CSV table of C-alpha atoms in Angstrom, one decimal:
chain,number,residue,atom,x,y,z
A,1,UNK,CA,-39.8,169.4,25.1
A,2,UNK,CA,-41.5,166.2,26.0
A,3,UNK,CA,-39.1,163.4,27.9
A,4,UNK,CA,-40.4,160.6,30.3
A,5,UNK,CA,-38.6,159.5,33.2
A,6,UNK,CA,-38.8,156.9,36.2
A,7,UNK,CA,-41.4,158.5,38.3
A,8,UNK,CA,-40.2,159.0,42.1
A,9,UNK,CA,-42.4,159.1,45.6
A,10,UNK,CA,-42.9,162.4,45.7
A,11,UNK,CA,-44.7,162.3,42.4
A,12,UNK,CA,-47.4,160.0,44.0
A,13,UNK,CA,-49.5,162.3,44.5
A,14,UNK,CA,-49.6,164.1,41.3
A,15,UNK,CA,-50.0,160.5,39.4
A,16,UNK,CA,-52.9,160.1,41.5
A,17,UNK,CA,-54.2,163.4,40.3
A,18,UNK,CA,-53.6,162.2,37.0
A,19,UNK,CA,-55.1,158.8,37.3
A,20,UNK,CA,-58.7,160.3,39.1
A,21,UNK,CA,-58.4,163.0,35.7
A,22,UNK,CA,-58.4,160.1,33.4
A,23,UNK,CA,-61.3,158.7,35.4
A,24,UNK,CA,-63.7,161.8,35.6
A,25,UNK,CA,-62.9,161.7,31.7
A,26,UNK,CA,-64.0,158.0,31.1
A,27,UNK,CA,-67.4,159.3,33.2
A,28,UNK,CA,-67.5,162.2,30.9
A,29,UNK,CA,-67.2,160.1,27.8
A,30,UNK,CA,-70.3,157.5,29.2
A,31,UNK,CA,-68.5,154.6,30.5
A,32,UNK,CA,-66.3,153.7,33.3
A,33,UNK,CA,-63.1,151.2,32.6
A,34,UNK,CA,-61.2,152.3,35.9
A,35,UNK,CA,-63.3,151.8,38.8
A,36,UNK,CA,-63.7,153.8,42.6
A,37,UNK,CA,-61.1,151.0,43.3
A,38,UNK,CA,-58.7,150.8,40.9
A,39,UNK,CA,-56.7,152.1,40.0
A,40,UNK,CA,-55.9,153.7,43.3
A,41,UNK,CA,-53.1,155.3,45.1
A,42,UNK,CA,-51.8,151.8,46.2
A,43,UNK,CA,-51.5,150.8,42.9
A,44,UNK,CA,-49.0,154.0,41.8
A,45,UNK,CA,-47.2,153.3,44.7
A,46,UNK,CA,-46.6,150.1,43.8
A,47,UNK,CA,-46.0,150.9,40.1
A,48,UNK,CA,-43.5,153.8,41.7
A,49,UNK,CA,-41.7,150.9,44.3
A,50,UNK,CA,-41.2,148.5,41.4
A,51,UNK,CA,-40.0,151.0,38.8
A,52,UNK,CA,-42.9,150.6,36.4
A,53,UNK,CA,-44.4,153.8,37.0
A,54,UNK,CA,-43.2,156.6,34.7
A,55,UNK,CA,-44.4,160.4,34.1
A,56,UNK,CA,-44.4,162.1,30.8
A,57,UNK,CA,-43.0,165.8,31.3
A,58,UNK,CA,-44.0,168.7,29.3
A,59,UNK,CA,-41.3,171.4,29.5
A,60,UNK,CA,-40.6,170.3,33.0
A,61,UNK,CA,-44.4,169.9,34.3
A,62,UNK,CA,-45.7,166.4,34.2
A,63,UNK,CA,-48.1,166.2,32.1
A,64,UNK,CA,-49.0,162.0,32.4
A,65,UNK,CA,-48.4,158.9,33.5
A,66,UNK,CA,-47.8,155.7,32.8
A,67,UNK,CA,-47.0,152.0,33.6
A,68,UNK,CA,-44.4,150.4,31.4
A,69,UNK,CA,-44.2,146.4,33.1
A,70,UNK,CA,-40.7,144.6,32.0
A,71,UNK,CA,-42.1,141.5,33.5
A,72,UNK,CA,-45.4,140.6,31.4
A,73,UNK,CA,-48.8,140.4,32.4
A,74,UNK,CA,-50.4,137.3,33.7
A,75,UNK,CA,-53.8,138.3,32.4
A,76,UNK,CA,-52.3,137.8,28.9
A,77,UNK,CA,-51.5,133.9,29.4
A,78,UNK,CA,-55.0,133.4,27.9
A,79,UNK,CA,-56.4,135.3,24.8
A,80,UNK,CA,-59.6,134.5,22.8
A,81,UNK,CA,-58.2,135.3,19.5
A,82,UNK,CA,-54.1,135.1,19.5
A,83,UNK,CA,-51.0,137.1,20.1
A,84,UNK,CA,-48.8,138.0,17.2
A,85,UNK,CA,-45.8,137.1,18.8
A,86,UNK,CA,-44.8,135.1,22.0
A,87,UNK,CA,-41.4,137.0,22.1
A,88,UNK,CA,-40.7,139.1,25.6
A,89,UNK,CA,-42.6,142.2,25.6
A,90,UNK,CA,-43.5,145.3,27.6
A,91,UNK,CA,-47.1,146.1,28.6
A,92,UNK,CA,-48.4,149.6,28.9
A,93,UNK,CA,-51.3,150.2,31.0
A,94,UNK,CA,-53.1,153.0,33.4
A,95,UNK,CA,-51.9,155.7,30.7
A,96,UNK,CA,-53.5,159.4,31.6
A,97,UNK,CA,-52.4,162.9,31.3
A,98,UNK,CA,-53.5,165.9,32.9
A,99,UNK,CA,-56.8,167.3,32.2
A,100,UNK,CA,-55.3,170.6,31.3
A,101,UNK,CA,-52.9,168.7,28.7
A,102,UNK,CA,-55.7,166.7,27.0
A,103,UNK,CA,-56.1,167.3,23.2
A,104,UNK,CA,-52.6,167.7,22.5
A,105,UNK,CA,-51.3,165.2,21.1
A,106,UNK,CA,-49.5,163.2,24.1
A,107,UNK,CA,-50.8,160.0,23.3
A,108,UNK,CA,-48.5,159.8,20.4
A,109,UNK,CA,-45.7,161.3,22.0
A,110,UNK,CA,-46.1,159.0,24.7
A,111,UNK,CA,-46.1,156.1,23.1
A,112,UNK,CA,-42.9,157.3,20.8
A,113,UNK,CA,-41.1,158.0,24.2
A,114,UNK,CA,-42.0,154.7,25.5
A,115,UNK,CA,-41.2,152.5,22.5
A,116,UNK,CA,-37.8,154.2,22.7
A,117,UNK,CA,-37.2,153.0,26.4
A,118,UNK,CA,-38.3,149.4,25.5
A,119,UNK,CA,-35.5,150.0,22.3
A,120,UNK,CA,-33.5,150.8,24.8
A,121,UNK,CA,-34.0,148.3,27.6
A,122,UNK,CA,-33.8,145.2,24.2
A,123,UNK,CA,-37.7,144.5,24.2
A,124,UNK,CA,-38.9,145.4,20.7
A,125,UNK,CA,-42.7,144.3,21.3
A,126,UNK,CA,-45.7,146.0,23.4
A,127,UNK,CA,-48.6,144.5,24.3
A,128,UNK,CA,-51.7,146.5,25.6
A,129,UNK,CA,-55.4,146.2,26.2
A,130,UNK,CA,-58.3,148.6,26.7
A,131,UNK,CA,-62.3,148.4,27.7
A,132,UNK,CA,-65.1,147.8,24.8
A,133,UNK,CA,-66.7,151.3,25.2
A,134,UNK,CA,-62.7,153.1,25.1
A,135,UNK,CA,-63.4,153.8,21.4
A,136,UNK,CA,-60.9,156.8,21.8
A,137,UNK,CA,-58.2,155.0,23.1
A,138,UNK,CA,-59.1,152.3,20.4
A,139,UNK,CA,-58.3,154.8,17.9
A,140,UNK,CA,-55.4,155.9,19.4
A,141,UNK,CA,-54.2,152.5,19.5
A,142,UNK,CA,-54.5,152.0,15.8
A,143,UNK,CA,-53.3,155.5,14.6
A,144,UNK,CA,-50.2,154.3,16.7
A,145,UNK,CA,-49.4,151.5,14.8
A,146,UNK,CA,-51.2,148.4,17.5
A,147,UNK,CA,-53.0,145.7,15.6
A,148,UNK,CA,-56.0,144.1,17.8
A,149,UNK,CA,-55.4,140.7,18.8
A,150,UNK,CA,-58.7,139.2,20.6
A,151,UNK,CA,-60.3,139.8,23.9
A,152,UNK,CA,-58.3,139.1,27.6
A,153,UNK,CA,-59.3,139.5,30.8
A,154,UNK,CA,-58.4,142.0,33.3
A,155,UNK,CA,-59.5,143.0,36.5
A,156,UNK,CA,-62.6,140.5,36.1
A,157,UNK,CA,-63.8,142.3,32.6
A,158,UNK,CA,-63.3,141.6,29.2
A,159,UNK,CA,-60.8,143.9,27.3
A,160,UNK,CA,-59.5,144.4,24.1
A,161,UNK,CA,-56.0,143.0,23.5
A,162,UNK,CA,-53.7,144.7,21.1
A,163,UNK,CA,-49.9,144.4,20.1
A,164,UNK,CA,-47.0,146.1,18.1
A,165,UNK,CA,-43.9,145.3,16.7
A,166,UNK,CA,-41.2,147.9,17.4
């Protein structure tokens, strides 16, 4: 059974585990998106603090991570190309799983888990971006129903900027 809760402090350290898995597999697939310096263990401490940082559990392990923001994202304000909406939303980013749960089909339960807490907390729109060279998550994104929008920028790079209706 797959649920996703509020992540606590003492998952910090397994989040981090996550986050430097979904690194090494960025490296392994030729390009690097997250950085030595971010994401770090900082920034799921922060995520954890301000109750944006979420883990995905697999019949009771966790399994991945997440960071569902309520509050927007400031890199958004300006898009070369155009948002579908300028309703409130909730962006998703630093989304990683396990190294031992890849290939299984948690993407899509992810994003079904977290489109049900947005339901739930009355935001139905998501917004999310990823690097050029992230064809996987690129796929990933379409096959879950996110139409590209243009190109933002984010932690000083270019990204692609995609959106969904809920």
């Amino acid at each position: 059974m797959n649920i996703l809760e509020s992540a606590n402090n003492s998952d910090i350290d397994v989040c981090w585990d996550i986050l430097a898995d979904g690194r090494r597999f960025q490296r392994e697939q030729g390009f690097v998106q997250w950085t030595d310096d971010y994401p770090n263990r900082d920034t799921v401490k922060d995520d954890i603090l301000s109750q944006k940082g979420y883990v995905l559990k697999v019949d009771g392990a966790i399994a991945g991570y997440m960071c569902i923001d309520f509050s927007g994202e400031p890199a958004y304000e300006s898009i070369n190309g155009s948002w579908r909406s300028e309703k409130n939303y909730a962006v998703i980013h630093r989304m990683a799983f396990r190294k031992i749960f890849c290939g299984k089909g948690l993407s899509e339960a992810s994003f079904s888990l977290a489109e049900k807490l947005c339901i739930e907390q009355g935001v139905d729109y998501l917004r999310i971006d990823t690097a050029y060279p992230n064809k996987r998550m690129q796929h990933i994104l379409e096959k879950n129903g996110f139409k590209y929008c243009g190109v933002i920028k984010y932690q000083g790079s270019e990204r692609l900027a995609y959106d969904k209706f809920l």
